[in-house]
Short mmCIF file of C-alpha atoms in Angstrom, two decimals:
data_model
loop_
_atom_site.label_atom_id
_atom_site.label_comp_id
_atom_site.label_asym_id
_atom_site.label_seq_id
_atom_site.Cartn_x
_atom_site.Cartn_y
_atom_site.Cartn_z
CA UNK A 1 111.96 130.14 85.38
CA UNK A 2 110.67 133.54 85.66
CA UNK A 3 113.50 135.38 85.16
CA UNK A 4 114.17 132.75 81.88
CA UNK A 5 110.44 133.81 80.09
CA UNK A 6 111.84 137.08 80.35
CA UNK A 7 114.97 136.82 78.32
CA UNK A 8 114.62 137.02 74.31
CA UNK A 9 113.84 133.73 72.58
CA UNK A 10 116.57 131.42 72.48
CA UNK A 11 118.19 130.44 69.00
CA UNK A 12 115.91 128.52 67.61
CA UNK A 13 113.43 130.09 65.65
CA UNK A 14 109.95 131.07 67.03
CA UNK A 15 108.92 127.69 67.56
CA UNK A 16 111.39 126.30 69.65
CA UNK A 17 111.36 129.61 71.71
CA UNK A 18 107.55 128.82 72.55
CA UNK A 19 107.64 125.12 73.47
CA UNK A 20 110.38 126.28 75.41
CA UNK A 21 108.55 128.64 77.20
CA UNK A 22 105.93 126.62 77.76
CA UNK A 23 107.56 124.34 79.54
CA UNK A 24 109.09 127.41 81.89
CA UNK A 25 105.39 128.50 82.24
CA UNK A 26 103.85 124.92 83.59
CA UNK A 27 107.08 125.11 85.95
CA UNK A 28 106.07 128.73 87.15
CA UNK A 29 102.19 127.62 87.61
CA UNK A 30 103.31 124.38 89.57
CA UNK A 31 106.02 126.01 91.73
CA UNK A 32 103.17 128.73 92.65
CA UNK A 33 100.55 126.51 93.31
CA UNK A 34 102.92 124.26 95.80
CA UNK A 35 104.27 127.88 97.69
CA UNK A 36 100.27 128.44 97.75
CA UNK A 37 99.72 125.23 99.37
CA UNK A 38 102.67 125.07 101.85
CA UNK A 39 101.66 129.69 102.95
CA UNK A 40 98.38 128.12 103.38
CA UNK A 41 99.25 124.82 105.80
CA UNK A 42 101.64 127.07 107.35
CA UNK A 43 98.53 129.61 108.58
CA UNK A 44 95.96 127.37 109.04
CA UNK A 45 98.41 125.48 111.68
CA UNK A 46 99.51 128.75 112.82
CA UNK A 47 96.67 130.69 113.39
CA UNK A 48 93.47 128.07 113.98
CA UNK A 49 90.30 129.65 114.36
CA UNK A 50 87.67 127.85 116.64
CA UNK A 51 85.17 126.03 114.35
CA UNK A 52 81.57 127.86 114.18
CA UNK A 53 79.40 124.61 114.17
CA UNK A 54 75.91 124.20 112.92
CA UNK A 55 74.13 120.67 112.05
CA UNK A 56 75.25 118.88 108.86
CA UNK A 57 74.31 116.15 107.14
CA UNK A 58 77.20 114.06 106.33
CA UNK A 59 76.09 113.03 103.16
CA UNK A 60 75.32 115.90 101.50
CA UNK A 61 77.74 117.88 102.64
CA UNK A 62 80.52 115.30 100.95
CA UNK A 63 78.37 115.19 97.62
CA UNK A 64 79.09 119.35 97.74
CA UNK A 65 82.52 118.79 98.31
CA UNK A 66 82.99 116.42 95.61
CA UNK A 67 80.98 118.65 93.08
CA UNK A 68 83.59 121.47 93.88
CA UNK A 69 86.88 119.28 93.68
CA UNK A 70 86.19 116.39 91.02
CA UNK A 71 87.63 118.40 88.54
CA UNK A 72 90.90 119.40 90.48
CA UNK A 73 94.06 119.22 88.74
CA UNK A 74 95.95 118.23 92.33
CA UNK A 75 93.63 115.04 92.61
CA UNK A 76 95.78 114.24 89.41
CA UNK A 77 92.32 112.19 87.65
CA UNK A 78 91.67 110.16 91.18
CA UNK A 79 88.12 108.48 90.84
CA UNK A 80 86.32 109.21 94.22
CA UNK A 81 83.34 107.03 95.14
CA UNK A 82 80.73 107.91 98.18
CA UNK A 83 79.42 105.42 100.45
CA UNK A 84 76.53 106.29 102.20
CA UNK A 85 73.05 104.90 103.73
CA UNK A 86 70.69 106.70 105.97
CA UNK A 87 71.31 110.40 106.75
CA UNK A 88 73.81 110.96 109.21
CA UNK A 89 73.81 114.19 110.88
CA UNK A 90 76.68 116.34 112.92
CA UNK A 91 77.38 119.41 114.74
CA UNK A 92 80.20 120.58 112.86
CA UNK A 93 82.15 123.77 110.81
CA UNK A 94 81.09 123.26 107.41
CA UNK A 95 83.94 125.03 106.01
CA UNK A 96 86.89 123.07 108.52
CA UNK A 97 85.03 119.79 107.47
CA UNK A 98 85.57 120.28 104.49
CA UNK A 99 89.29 121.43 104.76
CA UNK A 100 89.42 117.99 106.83
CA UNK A 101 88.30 115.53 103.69
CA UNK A 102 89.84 117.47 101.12
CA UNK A 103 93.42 117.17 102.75
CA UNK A 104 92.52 113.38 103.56
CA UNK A 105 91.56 113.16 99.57
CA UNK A 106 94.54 115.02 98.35
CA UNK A 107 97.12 112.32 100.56
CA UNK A 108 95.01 109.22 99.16
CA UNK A 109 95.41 110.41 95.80
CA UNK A 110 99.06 111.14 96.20
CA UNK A 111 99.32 107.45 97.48
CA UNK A 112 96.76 106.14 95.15
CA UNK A 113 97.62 104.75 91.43
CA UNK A 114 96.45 106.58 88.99
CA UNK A 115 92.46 105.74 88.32
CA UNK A 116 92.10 103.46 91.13
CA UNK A 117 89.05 104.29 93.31
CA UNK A 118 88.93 106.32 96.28
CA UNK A 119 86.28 105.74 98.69
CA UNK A 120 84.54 108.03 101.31
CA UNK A 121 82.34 106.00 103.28
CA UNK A 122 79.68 107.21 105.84
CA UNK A 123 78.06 105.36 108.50
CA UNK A 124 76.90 106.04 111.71
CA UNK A 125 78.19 103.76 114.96
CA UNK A 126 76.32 103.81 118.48
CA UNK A 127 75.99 107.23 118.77
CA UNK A 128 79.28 108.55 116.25
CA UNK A 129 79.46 109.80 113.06
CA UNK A 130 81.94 107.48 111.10
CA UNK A 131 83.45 109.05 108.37
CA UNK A 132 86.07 106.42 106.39
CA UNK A 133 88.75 107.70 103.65
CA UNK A 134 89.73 104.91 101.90
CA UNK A 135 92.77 104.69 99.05
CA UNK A 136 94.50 101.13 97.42
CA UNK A 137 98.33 102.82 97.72
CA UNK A 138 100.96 101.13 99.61
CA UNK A 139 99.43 102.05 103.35
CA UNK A 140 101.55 103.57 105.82
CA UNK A 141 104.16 101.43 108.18
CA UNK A 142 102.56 100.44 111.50
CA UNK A 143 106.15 102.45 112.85
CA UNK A 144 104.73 105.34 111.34
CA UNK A 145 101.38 105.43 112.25
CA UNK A 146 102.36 106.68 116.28
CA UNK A 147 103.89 109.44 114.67
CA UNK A 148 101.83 110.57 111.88
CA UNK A 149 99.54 113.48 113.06
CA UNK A 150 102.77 115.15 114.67
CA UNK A 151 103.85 118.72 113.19
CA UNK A 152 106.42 118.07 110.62
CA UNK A 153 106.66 114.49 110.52
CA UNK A 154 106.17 113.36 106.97
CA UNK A 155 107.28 110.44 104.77
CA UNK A 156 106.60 112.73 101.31
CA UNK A 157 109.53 113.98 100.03
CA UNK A 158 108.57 117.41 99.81
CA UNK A 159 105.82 117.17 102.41
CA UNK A 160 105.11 119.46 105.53
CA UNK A 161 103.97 117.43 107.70
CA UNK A 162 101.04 120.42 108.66
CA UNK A 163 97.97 119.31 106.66
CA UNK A 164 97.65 115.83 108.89
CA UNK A 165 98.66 117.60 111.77
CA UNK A 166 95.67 120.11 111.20
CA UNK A 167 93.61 117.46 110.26
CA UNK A 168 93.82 115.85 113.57
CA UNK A 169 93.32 119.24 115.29
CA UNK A 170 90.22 120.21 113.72
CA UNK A 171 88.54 116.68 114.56
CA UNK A 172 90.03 116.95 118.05
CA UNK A 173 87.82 120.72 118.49
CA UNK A 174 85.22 118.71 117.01
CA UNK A 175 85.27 116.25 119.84
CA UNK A 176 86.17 113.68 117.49
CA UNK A 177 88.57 111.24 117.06
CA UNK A 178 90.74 109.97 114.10
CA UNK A 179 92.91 106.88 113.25
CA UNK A 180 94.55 105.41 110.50
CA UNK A 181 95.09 101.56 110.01
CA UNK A 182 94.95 99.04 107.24
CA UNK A 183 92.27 98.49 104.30
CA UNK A 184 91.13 95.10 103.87
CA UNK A 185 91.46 96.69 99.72
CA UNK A 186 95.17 97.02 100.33
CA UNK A 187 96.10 100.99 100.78
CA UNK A 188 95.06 102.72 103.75
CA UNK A 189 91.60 103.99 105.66
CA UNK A 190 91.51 106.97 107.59
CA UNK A 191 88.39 107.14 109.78
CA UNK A 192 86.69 110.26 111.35
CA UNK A 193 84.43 110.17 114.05
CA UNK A 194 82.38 112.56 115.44
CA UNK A 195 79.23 112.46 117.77
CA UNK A 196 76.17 112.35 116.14
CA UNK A 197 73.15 115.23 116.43
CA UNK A 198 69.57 115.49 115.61
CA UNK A 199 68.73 117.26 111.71
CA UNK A 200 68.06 120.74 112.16
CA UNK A 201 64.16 121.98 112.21
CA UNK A 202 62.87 124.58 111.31
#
């Protein structure tokens, strides 16, 4: 495509030159943006860094995260929706937390029509930190499910198979666990949970 927006215009005129390459340009942007993605799952699997934790509170924390992403282009318009009560506080790495959700949001929207509702849902459970990602897309095969957080293993066509893989690593150094099973919605629900901790004082 590259090497195309640097040739003359084709025959055409002017106009048929630019839609043309505009339509080179959105294939440049997208084919950088997915090389930038699969550099950056390749390093962070690579070369993990152990998490620097500090107390969180679940619930804000999430509300930040969705302030930064809502407007991402590679949620492709999902409609995410957070489910909380009380505050629900954690020892955790603010910035690997976030990497966490983020790659959980990105899959559900991937799997998710377009406009249905995502859900993150927070909760805390005798002594955990319950952290739910929940989509309405076709759910993943219970054959699939043994094998889903192993390096490389994906169903997406042009998938990975790092970001779950890291995903369950990061929880794991969290002294966390994760699982994936069925929605009562239809779609899939991907729970996090990690022990709970007192709020910070002062």
């Amino acid at each position: 495509s590259i090497e195309l927006l640097a040739q003359p215009a084709a025959a055409g005129g002017a106009a048929a030159g630019g839609a043309e390459q505009g339509e080179l340009t959105a294939i440049v942007l997208r084919e950088v943006e997915r090389l930038n993605a699969l550099i950056t799952e390749l390093l962070e699997f690579a070369r993990p860094r152990a998490p620097v934790l500090q107390a969180l509170e679940l619930q804000g924390a999430m509300q930040e995260l969705l302030r930064v992403v809502e407007n991402d282009r590679r949620l492709d318009g999902a409609r995410v929706e957070l489910r909380a009560g009380a505050p629900v506080w954690v020892e955790a790495d603010a910035a690997q937390l976030r990497q966490v959700v983020w790659n959980l949001l990105l899959n559900a929207a991937e799997a998710s029509p377009r406009g249905t509702p995502i859900a993150i849902e927070i909760r805390a459970d005798d002594g955990w930190a319950q952290l739910t990602v929940r989509d309405r897309g076709p759910g993943i095969p219970e054959e699939h499910r043994a094998r889903i957080f192993e390096p490389f293993f994906s169903t997406k066509e042009r998938g990975t198979g790092l970001g779950l893989a890291t995903v369950h690593r990061i929880v794991e150094e969290h002294g966390g666990k994760i699982e994936i099973e069925g929605s009562p919605e239809g779609g899939a629900a991907v729970t996090i949970r990690l022990p709970t901790t007192t709020a910070a004082t002062s």
